[in-house]
Coordinates of N, CA and C in Angstrom, one line a residue:
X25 N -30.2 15.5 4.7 CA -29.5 15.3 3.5 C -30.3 15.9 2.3
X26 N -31.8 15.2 1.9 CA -32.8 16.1 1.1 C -32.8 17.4 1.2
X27 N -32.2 18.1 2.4 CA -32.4 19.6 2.2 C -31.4 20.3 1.8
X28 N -29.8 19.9 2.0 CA -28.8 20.1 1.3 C -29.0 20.1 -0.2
X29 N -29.2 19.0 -0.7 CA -29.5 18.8 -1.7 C -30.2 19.2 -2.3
X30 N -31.6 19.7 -2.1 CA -32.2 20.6 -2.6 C -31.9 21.7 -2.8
X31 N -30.9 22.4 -2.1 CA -30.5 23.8 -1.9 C -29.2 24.1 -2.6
X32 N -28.6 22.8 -2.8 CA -26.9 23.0 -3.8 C -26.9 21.7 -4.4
X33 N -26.2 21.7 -5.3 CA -25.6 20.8 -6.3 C -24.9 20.4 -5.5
X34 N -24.4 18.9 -5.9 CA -23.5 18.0 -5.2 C -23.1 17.2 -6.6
X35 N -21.1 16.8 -6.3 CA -20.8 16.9 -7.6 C -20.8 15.3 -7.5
X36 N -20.5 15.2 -6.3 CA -20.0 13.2 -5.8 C -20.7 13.4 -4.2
X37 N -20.6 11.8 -4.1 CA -20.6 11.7 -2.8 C -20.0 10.3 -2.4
X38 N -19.3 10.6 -1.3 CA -18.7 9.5 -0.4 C -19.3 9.3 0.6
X39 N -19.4 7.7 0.7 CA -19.9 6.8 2.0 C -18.7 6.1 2.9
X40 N -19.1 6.2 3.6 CA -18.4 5.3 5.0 C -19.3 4.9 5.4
X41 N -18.8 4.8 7.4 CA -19.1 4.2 8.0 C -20.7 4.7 8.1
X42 N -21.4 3.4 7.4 CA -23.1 3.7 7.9 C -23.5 3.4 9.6
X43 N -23.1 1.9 9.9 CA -23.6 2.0 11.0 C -25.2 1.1 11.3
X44 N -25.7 0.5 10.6 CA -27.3 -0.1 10.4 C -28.0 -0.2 9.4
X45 N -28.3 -1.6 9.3 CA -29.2 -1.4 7.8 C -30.1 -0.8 7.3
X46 N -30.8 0.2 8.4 CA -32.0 1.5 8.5 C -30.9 2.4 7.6
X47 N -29.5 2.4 8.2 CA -29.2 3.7 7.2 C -28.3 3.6 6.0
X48 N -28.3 2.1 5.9 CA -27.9 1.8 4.5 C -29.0 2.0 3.4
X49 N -30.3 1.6 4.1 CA -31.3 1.8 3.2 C -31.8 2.6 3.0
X50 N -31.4 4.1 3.6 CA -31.9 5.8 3.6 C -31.1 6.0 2.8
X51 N -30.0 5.8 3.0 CA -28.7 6.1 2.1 C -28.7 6.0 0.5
X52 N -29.2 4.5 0.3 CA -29.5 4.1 -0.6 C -30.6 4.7 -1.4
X53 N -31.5 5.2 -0.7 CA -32.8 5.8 -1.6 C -32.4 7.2 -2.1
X54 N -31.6 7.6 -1.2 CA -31.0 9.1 -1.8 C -30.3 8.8 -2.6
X55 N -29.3 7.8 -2.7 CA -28.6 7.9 -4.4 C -29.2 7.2 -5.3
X56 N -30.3 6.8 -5.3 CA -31.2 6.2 -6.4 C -32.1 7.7 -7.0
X57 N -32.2 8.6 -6.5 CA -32.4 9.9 -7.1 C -31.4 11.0 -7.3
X58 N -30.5 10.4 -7.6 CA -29.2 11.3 -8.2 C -28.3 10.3 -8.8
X59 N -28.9 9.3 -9.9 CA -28.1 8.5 -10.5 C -26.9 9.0 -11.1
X60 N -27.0 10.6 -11.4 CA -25.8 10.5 -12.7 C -25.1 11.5 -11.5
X61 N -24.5 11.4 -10.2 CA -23.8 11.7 -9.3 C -23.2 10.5 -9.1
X62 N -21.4 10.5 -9.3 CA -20.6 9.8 -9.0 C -20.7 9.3 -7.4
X63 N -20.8 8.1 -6.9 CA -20.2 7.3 -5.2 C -19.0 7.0 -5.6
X64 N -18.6 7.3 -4.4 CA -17.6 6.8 -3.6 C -17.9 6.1 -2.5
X65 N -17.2 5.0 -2.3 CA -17.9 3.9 -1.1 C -16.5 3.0 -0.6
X66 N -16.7 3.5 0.6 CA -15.5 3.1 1.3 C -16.1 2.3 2.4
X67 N -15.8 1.1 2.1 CA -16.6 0.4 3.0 C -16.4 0.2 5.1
X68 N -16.4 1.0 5.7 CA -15.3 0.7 7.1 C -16.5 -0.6 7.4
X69 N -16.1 -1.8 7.2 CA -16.4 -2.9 8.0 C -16.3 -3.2 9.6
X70 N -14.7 -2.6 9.8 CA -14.0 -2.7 11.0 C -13.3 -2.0 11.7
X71 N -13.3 -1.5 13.1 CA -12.4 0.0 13.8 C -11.2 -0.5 13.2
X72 N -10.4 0.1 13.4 CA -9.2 0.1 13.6 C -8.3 -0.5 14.3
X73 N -9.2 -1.0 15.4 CA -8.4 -2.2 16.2 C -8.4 -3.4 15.8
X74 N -10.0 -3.5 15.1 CA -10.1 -4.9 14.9 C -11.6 -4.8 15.0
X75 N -12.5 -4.2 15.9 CA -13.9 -4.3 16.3 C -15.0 -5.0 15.3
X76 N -15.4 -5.3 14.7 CA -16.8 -5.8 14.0 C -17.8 -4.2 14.0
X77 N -17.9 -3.9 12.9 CA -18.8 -2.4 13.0 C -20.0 -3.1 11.7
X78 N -19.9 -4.2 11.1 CA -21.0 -4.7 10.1 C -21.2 -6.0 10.3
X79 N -22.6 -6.4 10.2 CA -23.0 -7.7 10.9 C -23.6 -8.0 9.3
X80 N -23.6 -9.1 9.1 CA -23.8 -9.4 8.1 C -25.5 -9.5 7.6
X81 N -26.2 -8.6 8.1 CA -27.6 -8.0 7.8 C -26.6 -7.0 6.9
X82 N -25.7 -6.3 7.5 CA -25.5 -5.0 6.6 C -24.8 -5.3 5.8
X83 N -24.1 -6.3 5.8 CA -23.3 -6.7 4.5 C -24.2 -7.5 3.5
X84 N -25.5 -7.6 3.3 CA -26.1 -8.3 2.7 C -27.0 -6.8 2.0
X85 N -27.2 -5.9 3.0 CA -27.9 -4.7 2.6 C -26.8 -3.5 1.4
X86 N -25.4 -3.7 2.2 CA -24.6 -2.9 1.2 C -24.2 -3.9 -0.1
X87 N -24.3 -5.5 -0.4 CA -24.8 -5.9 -1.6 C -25.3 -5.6 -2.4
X88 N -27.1 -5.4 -1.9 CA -28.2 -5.4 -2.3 C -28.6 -3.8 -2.6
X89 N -28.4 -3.2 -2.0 CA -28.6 -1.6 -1.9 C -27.7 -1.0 -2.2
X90 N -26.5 -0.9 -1.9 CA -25.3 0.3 -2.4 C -24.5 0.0 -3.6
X91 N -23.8 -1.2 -3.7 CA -23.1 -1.7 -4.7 C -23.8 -1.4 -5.7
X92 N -25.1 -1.5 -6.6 CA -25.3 -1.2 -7.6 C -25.6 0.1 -7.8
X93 N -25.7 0.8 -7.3 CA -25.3 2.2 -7.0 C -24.1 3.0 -7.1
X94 N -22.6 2.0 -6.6 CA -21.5 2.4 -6.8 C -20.7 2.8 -8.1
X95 N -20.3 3.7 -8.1 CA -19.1 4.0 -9.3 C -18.2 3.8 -8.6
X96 N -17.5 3.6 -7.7 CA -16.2 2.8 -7.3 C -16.2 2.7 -6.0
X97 N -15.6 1.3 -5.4 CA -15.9 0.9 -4.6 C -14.6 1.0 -4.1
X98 N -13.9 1.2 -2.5 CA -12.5 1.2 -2.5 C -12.1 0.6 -0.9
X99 N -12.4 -0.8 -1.0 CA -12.4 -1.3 0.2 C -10.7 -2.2 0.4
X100 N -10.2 -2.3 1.6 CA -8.7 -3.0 1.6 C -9.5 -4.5 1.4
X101 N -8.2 -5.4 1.7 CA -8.1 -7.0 1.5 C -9.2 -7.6 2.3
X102 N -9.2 -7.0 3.0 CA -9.9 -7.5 4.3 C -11.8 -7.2 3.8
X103 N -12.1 -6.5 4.0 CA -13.2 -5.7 3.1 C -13.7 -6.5 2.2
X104 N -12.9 -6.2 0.7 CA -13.1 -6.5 -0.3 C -13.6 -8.4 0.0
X105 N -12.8 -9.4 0.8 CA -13.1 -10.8 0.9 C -14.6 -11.1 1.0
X106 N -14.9 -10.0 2.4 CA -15.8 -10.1 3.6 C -17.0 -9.9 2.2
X107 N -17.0 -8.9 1.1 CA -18.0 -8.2 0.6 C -18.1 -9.4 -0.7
X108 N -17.2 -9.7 -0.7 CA -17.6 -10.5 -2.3 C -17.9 -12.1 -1.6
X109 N -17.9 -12.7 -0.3 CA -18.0 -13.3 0.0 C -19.8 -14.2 -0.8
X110 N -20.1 -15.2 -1.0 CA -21.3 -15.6 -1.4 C -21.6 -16.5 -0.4
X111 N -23.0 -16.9 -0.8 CA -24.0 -17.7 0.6 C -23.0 -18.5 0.7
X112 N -23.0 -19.3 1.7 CA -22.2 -20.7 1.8 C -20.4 -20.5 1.8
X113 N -20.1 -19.4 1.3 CA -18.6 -19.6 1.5 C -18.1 -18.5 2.5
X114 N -18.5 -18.0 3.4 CA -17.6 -17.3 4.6 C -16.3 -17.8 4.5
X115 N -16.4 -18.6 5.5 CA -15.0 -19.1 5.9 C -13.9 -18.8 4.6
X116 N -14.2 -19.5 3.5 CA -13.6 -19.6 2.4 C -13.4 -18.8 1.8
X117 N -14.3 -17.6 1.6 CA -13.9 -16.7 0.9 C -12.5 -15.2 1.7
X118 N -11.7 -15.9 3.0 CA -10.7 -15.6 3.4 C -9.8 -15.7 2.8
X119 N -9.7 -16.8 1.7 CA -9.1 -17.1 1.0 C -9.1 -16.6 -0.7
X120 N -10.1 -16.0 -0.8 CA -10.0 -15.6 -2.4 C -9.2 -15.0 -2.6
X121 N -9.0 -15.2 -3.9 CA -7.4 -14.2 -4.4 C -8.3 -12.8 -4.9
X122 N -7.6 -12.1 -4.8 CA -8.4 -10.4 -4.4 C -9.1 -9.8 -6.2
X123 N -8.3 -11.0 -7.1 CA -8.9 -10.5 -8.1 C -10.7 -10.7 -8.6
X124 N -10.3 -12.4 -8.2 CA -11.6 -12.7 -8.0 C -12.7 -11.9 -7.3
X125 N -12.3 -11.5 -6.1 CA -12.7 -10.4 -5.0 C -13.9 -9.4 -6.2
X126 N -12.3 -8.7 -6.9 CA -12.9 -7.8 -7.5 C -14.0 -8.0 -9.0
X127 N -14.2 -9.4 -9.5 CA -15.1 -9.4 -10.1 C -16.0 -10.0 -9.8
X128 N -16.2 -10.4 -8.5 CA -17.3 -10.5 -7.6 C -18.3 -9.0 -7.6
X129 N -17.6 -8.4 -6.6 CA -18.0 -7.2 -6.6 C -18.6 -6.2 -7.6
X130 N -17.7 -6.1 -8.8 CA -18.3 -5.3 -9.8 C -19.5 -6.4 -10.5
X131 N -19.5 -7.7 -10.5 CA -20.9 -8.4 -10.8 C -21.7 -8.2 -9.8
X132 N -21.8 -7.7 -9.0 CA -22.7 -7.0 -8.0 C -23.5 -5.4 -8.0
X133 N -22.5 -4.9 -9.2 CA -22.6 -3.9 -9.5 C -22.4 -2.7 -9.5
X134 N -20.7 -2.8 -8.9 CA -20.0 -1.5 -8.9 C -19.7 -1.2 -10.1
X135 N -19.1 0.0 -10.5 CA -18.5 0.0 -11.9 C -17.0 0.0 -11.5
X136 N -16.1 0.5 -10.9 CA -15.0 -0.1 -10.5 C -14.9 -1.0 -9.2
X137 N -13.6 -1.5 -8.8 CA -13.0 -1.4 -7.6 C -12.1 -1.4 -7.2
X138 N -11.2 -0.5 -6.3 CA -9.7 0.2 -6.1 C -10.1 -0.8 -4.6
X139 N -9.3 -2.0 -4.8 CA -8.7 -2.9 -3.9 C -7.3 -2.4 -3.0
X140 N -7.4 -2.1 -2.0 CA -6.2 -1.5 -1.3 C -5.3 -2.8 -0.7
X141 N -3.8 -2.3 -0.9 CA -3.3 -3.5 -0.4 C -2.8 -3.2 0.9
X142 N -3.0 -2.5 1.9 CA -2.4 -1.6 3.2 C -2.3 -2.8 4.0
X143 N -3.7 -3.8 4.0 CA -3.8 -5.4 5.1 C -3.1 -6.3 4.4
X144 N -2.6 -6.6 3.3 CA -2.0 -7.9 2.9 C -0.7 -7.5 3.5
X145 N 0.7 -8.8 4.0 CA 1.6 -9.3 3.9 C 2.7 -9.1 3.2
X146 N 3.0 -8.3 2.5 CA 3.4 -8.3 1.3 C 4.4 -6.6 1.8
X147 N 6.1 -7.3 1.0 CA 7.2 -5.7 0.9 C 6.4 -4.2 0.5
X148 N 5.8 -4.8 -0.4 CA 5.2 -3.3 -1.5 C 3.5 -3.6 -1.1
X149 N 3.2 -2.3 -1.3 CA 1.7 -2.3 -1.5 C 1.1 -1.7 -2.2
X150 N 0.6 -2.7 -2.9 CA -0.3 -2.3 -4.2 C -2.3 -2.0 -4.1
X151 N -2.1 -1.3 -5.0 CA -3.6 -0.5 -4.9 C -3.7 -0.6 -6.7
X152 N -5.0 -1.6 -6.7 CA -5.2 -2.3 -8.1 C -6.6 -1.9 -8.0
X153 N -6.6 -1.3 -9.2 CA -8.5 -0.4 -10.1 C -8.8 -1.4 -11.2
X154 N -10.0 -2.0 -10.9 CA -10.6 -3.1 -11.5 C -12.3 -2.2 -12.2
X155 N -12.5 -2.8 -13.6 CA -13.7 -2.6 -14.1 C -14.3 -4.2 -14.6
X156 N -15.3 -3.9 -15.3 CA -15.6 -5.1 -15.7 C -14.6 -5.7 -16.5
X157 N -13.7 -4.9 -17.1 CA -12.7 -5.4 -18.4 C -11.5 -6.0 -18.0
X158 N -11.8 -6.0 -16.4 CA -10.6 -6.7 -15.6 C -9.4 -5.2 -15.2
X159 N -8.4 -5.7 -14.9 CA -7.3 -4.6 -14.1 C -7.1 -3.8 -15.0
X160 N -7.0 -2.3 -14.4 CA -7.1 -1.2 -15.1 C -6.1 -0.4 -15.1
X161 N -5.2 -0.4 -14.0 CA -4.1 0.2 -13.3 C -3.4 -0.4 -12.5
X162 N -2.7 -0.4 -11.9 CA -1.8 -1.0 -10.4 C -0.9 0.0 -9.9
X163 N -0.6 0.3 -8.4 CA 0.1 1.4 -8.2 C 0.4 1.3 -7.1
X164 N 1.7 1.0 -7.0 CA 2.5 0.0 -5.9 C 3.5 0.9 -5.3
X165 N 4.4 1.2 -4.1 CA 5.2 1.7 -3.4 C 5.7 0.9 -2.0
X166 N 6.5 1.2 -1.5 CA 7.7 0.3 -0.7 C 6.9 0.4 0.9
X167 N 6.5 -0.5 1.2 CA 5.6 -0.2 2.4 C 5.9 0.3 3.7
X168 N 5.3 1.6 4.2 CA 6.6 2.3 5.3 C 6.5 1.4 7.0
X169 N 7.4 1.1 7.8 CA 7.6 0.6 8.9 C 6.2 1.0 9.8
X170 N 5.7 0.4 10.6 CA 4.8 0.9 11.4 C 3.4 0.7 11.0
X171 N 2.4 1.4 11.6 CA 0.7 1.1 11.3 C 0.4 2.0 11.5
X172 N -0.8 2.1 10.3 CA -1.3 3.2 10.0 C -2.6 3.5 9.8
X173 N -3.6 4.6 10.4 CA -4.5 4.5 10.7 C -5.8 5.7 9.7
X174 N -6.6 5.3 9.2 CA -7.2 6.0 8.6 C -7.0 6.4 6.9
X175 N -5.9 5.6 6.7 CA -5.0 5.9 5.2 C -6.2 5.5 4.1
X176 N -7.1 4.7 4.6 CA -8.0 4.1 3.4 C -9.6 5.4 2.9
X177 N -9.5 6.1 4.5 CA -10.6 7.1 4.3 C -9.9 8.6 3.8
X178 N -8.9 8.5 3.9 CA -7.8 9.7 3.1 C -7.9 9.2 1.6
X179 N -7.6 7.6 1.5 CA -7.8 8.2 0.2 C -9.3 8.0 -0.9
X180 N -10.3 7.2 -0.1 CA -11.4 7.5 -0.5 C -11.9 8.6 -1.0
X181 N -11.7 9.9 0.4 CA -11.7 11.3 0.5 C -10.9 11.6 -0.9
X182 N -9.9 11.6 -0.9 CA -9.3 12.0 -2.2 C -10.0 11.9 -3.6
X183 N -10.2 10.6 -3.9 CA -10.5 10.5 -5.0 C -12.0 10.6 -4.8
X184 N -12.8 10.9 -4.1 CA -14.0 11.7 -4.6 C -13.8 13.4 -4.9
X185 N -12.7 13.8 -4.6 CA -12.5 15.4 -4.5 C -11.8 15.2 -5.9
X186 N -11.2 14.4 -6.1 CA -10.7 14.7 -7.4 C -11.8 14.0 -9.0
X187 N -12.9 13.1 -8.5 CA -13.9 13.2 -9.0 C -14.5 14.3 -9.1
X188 N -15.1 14.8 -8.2 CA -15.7 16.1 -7.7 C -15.4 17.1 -8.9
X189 N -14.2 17.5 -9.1 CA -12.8 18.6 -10.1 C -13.5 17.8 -11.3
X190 N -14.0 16.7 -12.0 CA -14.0 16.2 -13.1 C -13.3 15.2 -13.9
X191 N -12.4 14.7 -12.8 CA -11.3 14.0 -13.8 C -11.8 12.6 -13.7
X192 N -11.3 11.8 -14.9 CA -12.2 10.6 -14.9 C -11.6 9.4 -13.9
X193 N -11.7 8.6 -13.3 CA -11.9 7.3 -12.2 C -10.5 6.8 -12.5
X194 N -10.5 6.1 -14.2 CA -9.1 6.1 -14.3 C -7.3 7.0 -13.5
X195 N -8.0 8.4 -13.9 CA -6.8 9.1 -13.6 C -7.1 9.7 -11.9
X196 N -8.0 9.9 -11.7 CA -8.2 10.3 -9.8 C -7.9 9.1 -9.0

């Protein structure tokens, strides 16, 4: 990655699936020397089936190391609970209402967070952009029949490419 870097400009960068708190913390050291490079941080917690892909070493390391690093953070319902969760409330924080979620999180030190609604319950699914100043946007559509796989790293991917072009967080 240092050598990329060294060799070209990079306009953004998007994270996924790290995989270990060794490489949350490599991770982390390379965007601590490119502060004024926009993240993207999509958090994949969990496969697709269901699996456990973060143990909560890493969820304590993407707290402590990524999040304040984040310019927007864009994890679904599920994600967002697990990540804003505090000592002592696991269980309970299954239950936070997603707003809360999201000023958890940005008091952790994102500068947004685009809350996906794909895992909630719900006819419509809404996809809500939170800053410190509270909800910023909301942007809802009629939820299509069936399950869908990968829709949250589509649009992660997106909105770092359209970062990337210059447009600001609000409108990408």
């Amino acid at each position: 990655a240092r050598a990329v870097l060294e060799d070209m400009p990079v306009d953004v960068f998007k994270i996924g699936l790290l995989g270990s708190v060794e490489n949350i913390a490599v991770v982390a050291a390379i965007l601590a020397d490119y502060p004024d490079v926009p993240v993207v941080f999509d958090p994949v917690l969990a496969s697709g089936r269901g699996d456990e892909l973060s143990d909560e070493d890493m969820l304590s390391a993407f707290q402590e190391l990524l999040l304040p690093q984040t310019t927007i953070l864009t994890p679904n319902s599920i994600e967002a609970r697990r990540l804003a969760a505090e000592d002592g409330d696991e269980e309970s924080s299954l239950e936070l209402p997603l707003d809360e979620c999201a000023r958890r999180l940005i008091a952790m030190g994102c500068e947004y967070v685009l809350l996906t609604g794909t895992h909630e319950n719900t006819p419509q699914v809404f996809n809500d952009l939170y800053c410190a100043d509270g909800l910023v946007r909301r942007d809802s559509w009629e939820r299509l029949n069936g399950s869908y796989h990968g829709s949250g790293c589509t649009l992660a991917s997106a909105l770092a490419a359209s970062l990337a072009h210059g447009l600001p967080v609000e409108e990408a």
